[in-house]
Amino acid sequence: MHYVSIGGRMSEGGKTFFGHPWGLATLFGTEMWERFSWYGLRAILATFMAASPAVGGLGMSEETAQAVVGVYGALIYLVALPGGWVADRILGARRSVFWGGFVIMLGHISMAVPVQGPFFIALGLLLIITGTGLLKPNISVMVGKLYPEGDDGRRDSGFSLFYLGINLGAFFAPIVVGWLAADNRWHLGFGAAAVGMALGLVQYTLGRKNLRGKGDKPGEPLTPGERGRVLLWTALAVLAVVAVMAVWIWSGTFSLDTFTLIVTIIILAVPIAYFAYILLGPHELTADERSKMKAYIWLFIAAAIFWMIYDLAPSKLLFFAQNNTDLNLFGVPIQAATTQSFNPLFIMIFVPVFAALWLKLGNRVSTPQKFAFALLMVGLSFIVMALAASLAESGKVSVWWLVLVYLIQVFGELSLSPVGLSVTTKLAPAAFKGQMLGVWFIAVSVGDAVGGQTGRLSSVMSDTAYYLVLAAMAVVAGLALFMFVRKLREMMAEHHTPTMPPIR
């Protein structure tokens, strides 16, 4: 049976996208191409930064490149908070997605400029961070707006299709961009990411009518007085940051290692300040809300540890693929970047399996138990990496070691990521329901930033020891969660958590 959206209701007859409003096809394609550009860049960024200037790279150490990639990923998720605010108060979701995509495209174009040196690269990364902050949180909001209130089943199904678009882009991008960037054709790879975002923008613009006005206006627009104050304070903040950076660089004491460390400390301070504000501020939280918030902090820490290891894929594991792996799969030579496609492939395969599993288990498996299992899985994956690194001391190892690592990690992600946003909204105090949606992404941000800094350990220990240290952190955290499951469930008053596909 086919439906078309008319006046907020679903009516028979009309063009649909697998039984969903045709606007979902527009958003599906836009997100697929945006993720193509994001994952394509991510698949070659660290190796480009660490490559010698003689072959067009930036000549960083692998440890510095890992720190930069970590901070870059962290800022991508951190800016989702102000990006959502801009849509709600100034632009509206639809225009935020368009201008976000446009700025992302400019960022990739900047990186594609074949000029030696870091200027256009730094400018490009800054533009991509800014644009993603506008696009990423708001395109998901628009998917939800396509469905009328109470149509939760169809909305969940629509998000599942939307999630498929994310992983299709994530799967093909490393293969295409990695192949184009091979033999030091870095800027051609960056250009492919720019083309991907451009295609997404064209598709989004042509499909605008299918959105039927959803997200056209901000939900709570600023008054003229508020708009003036926001512009003033934003301008002052930007000028202050530019001035501080200019003085720092002029002084001759600037270094990327110090810069990434300072940014990481700032990112760590954000959730500490936010949770302190919630628990200690004059918000008149009920005893139940306070208990749930304290339980959530432990889940937040567990999630940050998980992402700290999981999101080393585009840096530490990519370098392992490049330096220590025999890059042949079924006898076919592949690029190091192609190993970044293993993760989305496994996600697409196992999402329906895990969805059915959680449905069958119901509330017999609690959120803390799922988080604990995820930590054990990501810890196990790095025990496998430690074995691979040990073998690699005698020569290159099979790429199947990385296939196994990513398979184990996906089991962890599908146990933690799908319930992350759900449990965040469930445990949020009433006064913070809207704001708390962005807190889950701060956990990813903290994990990415700290994960980038772990590269410093490589200067004092072997790769085998490095992987074992991080594995031990995850396993200990997972076992601790298992030990306190009953206490956390009492604090959370948990009964049932709906399962949705993870959206990243």
CSV table of N, CA, C and O in Angstrom, one decimal, residues 73-118:
chain,number,residue,atom,x,y,z
A,73,GLY,N,37.9,15.2,14.6
A,73,GLY,CA,36.6,14.4,14.8
A,73,GLY,C,35.9,14.9,16.0
A,73,GLY,O,34.6,15.0,16.0
A,74,ALA,N,36.6,15.3,17.1
A,74,ALA,CA,36.0,15.8,18.3
A,74,ALA,C,35.2,17.1,18.0
A,74,ALA,O,34.0,17.2,18.5
A,75,LEU,N,35.8,18.0,17.3
A,75,LEU,CA,35.1,19.3,17.0
A,75,LEU,C,33.9,19.1,16.1
A,75,LEU,O,32.9,19.8,16.2
A,76,ILE,N,34.0,18.1,15.2
A,76,ILE,CA,32.9,17.8,14.3
A,76,ILE,C,31.6,17.5,15.1
A,76,ILE,O,30.5,17.9,14.8
A,77,TYR,N,31.8,16.7,16.2
A,77,TYR,CA,30.6,16.3,17.0
A,77,TYR,C,30.3,17.4,18.0
A,77,TYR,O,29.1,17.6,18.4
A,78,LEU,N,31.3,18.2,18.5
A,78,LEU,CA,31.0,19.2,19.5
A,78,LEU,C,30.1,20.3,18.9
A,78,LEU,O,29.3,20.9,19.5
A,79,VAL,N,30.4,20.7,17.6
A,79,VAL,CA,29.7,21.8,17.0
A,79,VAL,C,28.2,21.5,16.6
A,79,VAL,O,27.5,22.3,16.2
A,80,ALA,N,27.8,20.2,16.9
A,80,ALA,CA,26.4,19.9,16.6
A,80,ALA,C,25.5,20.6,17.6
A,80,ALA,O,24.4,21.0,17.2
A,81,LEU,N,26.0,21.0,18.8
A,81,LEU,CA,25.2,21.8,19.7
A,81,LEU,C,24.9,23.2,19.2
A,81,LEU,O,23.7,23.5,19.1
A,82,PRO,N,25.9,24.0,18.9
A,82,PRO,CA,25.6,25.3,18.3
A,82,PRO,C,24.9,25.2,17.0
A,82,PRO,O,24.0,26.1,16.7
A,83,GLY,N,25.1,24.2,16.2
A,83,GLY,CA,24.5,24.0,14.9
A,83,GLY,C,23.0,23.8,15.1
A,83,GLY,O,22.2,24.4,14.3
A,84,GLY,N,22.6,23.0,16.1
A,84,GLY,CA,21.2,22.9,16.4
A,84,GLY,C,20.5,24.2,16.8
A,84,GLY,O,19.4,24.5,16.5
A,85,TRP,N,21.2,24.9,17.6
A,85,TRP,CA,20.7,26.2,18.1
A,85,TRP,C,20.5,27.2,17.0
A,85,TRP,O,19.5,27.9,16.9
A,86,VAL,N,21.5,27.2,16.0
A,86,VAL,CA,21.3,28.1,14.9
A,86,VAL,C,20.1,27.8,14.1
A,86,VAL,O,19.3,28.7,13.7
A,87,ALA,N,19.8,26.5,13.9
A,87,ALA,CA,18.6,26.1,13.2
A,87,ALA,C,17.3,26.5,13.9
A,87,ALA,O,16.4,27.0,13.3
A,88,ASP,N,17.3,26.3,15.2
A,88,ASP,CA,16.1,26.6,16.0
A,88,ASP,C,15.8,28.0,16.1
A,88,ASP,O,14.7,28.4,16.2
A,89,ARG,N,16.9,28.9,16.2
A,89,ARG,CA,16.7,30.3,16.5
A,89,ARG,C,16.9,31.2,15.3
A,89,ARG,O,16.4,32.4,15.3
A,90,ILE,N,17.6,30.8,14.2
A,90,ILE,CA,17.9,31.7,13.2
A,90,ILE,C,17.5,31.2,11.8
A,90,ILE,O,16.7,31.9,11.1
A,91,LEU,N,18.1,30.1,11.3
A,91,LEU,CA,17.9,29.7,9.9
A,91,LEU,C,16.8,28.8,9.6
A,91,LEU,O,16.2,28.8,8.5
A,92,GLY,N,16.4,28.0,10.6
A,92,GLY,CA,15.5,26.9,10.3
A,92,GLY,C,16.3,25.7,9.8
A,92,GLY,O,17.4,25.8,9.3
A,93,ALA,N,15.7,24.5,10.0
A,93,ALA,CA,16.5,23.3,9.7
A,93,ALA,C,16.9,23.1,8.2
A,93,ALA,O,18.0,22.8,7.8
A,94,ARG,N,15.9,23.5,7.3
A,94,ARG,CA,16.1,23.3,5.9
A,94,ARG,C,17.3,24.2,5.3
A,94,ARG,O,18.2,23.7,4.7
A,95,ARG,N,17.3,25.4,5.7
A,95,ARG,CA,18.4,26.3,5.2
A,95,ARG,C,19.7,26.0,5.9
A,95,ARG,O,20.8,26.1,5.3
A,96,SER,N,19.6,25.5,7.2
A,96,SER,CA,20.9,25.1,7.9
A,96,SER,C,21.5,23.9,7.2
A,96,SER,O,22.8,23.9,7.0
A,97,VAL,N,20.7,23.0,6.7
A,97,VAL,CA,21.3,21.8,6.0
A,97,VAL,C,21.9,22.3,4.7
A,97,VAL,O,23.1,21.9,4.3
A,98,PHE,N,21.3,23.2,3.9
A,98,PHE,CA,21.8,23.7,2.7
A,98,PHE,C,23.1,24.4,2.9
A,98,PHE,O,24.1,24.1,2.2
A,99,TRP,N,23.1,25.4,3.8
A,99,TRP,CA,24.3,26.2,4.0
A,99,TRP,C,25.4,25.4,4.6
A,99,TRP,O,26.6,25.6,4.3
A,100,GLY,N,25.0,24.5,5.5
A,100,GLY,CA,26.0,23.6,6.0
A,100,GLY,C,26.7,22.8,4.9
A,100,GLY,O,28.0,22.7,4.9
A,101,GLY,N,26.0,22.2,4.0
A,101,GLY,CA,26.5,21.4,2.9
A,101,GLY,C,27.4,22.3,2.0
A,101,GLY,O,28.4,21.9,1.5
A,102,PHE,N,26.9,23.5,1.8
A,102,PHE,CA,27.7,24.5,0.9
A,102,PHE,C,29.1,24.8,1.5
A,102,PHE,O,30.1,24.8,0.9
A,103,VAL,N,29.1,25.0,2.8
A,103,VAL,CA,30.4,25.3,3.5
A,103,VAL,C,31.3,24.1,3.5
A,103,VAL,O,32.5,24.2,3.4
A,104,ILE,N,30.7,22.9,3.7
A,104,ILE,CA,31.5,21.7,3.7
A,104,ILE,C,32.1,21.5,2.3
A,104,ILE,O,33.3,21.2,2.2
A,105,MET,N,31.3,21.8,1.3
A,105,MET,CA,31.9,21.7,-0.1
A,105,MET,C,33.1,22.7,-0.3
A,105,MET,O,34.1,22.3,-0.9
A,106,LEU,N,32.9,23.9,0.2
A,106,LEU,CA,34.0,24.9,0.1
A,106,LEU,C,35.2,24.4,0.9
A,106,LEU,O,36.4,24.6,0.4
A,107,GLY,N,35.0,23.7,2.0
A,107,GLY,CA,36.1,23.1,2.8
A,107,GLY,C,36.9,22.1,2.0
A,107,GLY,O,38.1,22.1,1.9
A,108,HIS,N,36.2,21.2,1.3
A,108,HIS,CA,36.8,20.2,0.5
A,108,HIS,C,37.5,20.8,-0.7
A,108,HIS,O,38.6,20.3,-1.1
A,109,ILE,N,36.9,21.8,-1.3
A,109,ILE,CA,37.6,22.5,-2.4
A,109,ILE,C,38.9,23.1,-2.0
A,109,ILE,O,39.9,23.0,-2.7
A,110,SER,N,38.9,23.7,-0.8
A,110,SER,CA,40.1,24.3,-0.2
A,110,SER,C,41.2,23.3,-0.1
A,110,SER,O,42.4,23.5,-0.5
A,111,MET,N,40.8,22.1,0.4
A,111,MET,CA,41.8,21.0,0.6
A,111,MET,C,42.3,20.5,-0.7
A,111,MET,O,43.4,19.9,-0.8
A,112,ALA,N,41.5,20.6,-1.8
A,112,ALA,CA,41.8,20.0,-3.1
A,112,ALA,C,42.8,21.0,-3.9
A,112,ALA,O,43.3,20.5,-4.9
A,113,VAL,N,42.9,22.2,-3.4
A,113,VAL,CA,43.9,23.1,-4.1
A,113,VAL,C,45.3,22.5,-4.0
A,113,VAL,O,45.8,22.3,-2.9
A,114,PRO,N,45.9,22.3,-5.1
A,114,PRO,CA,47.2,21.6,-5.2
A,114,PRO,C,48.4,22.5,-4.8
A,114,PRO,O,49.3,22.7,-5.7
A,115,VAL,N,48.3,23.1,-3.6
A,115,VAL,CA,49.4,24.0,-3.2
A,115,VAL,C,50.1,23.4,-2.0
A,115,VAL,O,49.4,22.9,-1.0
A,116,GLN,N,51.4,23.3,-2.0
A,116,GLN,CA,52.1,22.7,-0.9
A,116,GLN,C,52.0,23.6,0.4
A,116,GLN,O,52.0,24.8,0.3
A,117,GLY,N,51.8,23.0,1.5
A,117,GLY,CA,51.7,23.8,2.8
A,117,GLY,C,50.4,23.5,3.5
A,117,GLY,O,49.5,23.0,2.9
A,118,PRO,N,50.4,24.0,4.7
A,118,PRO,CA,49.2,23.7,5.6
A,118,PRO,C,48.0,24.7,5.5
A,118,PRO,O,47.0,24.4,6.0
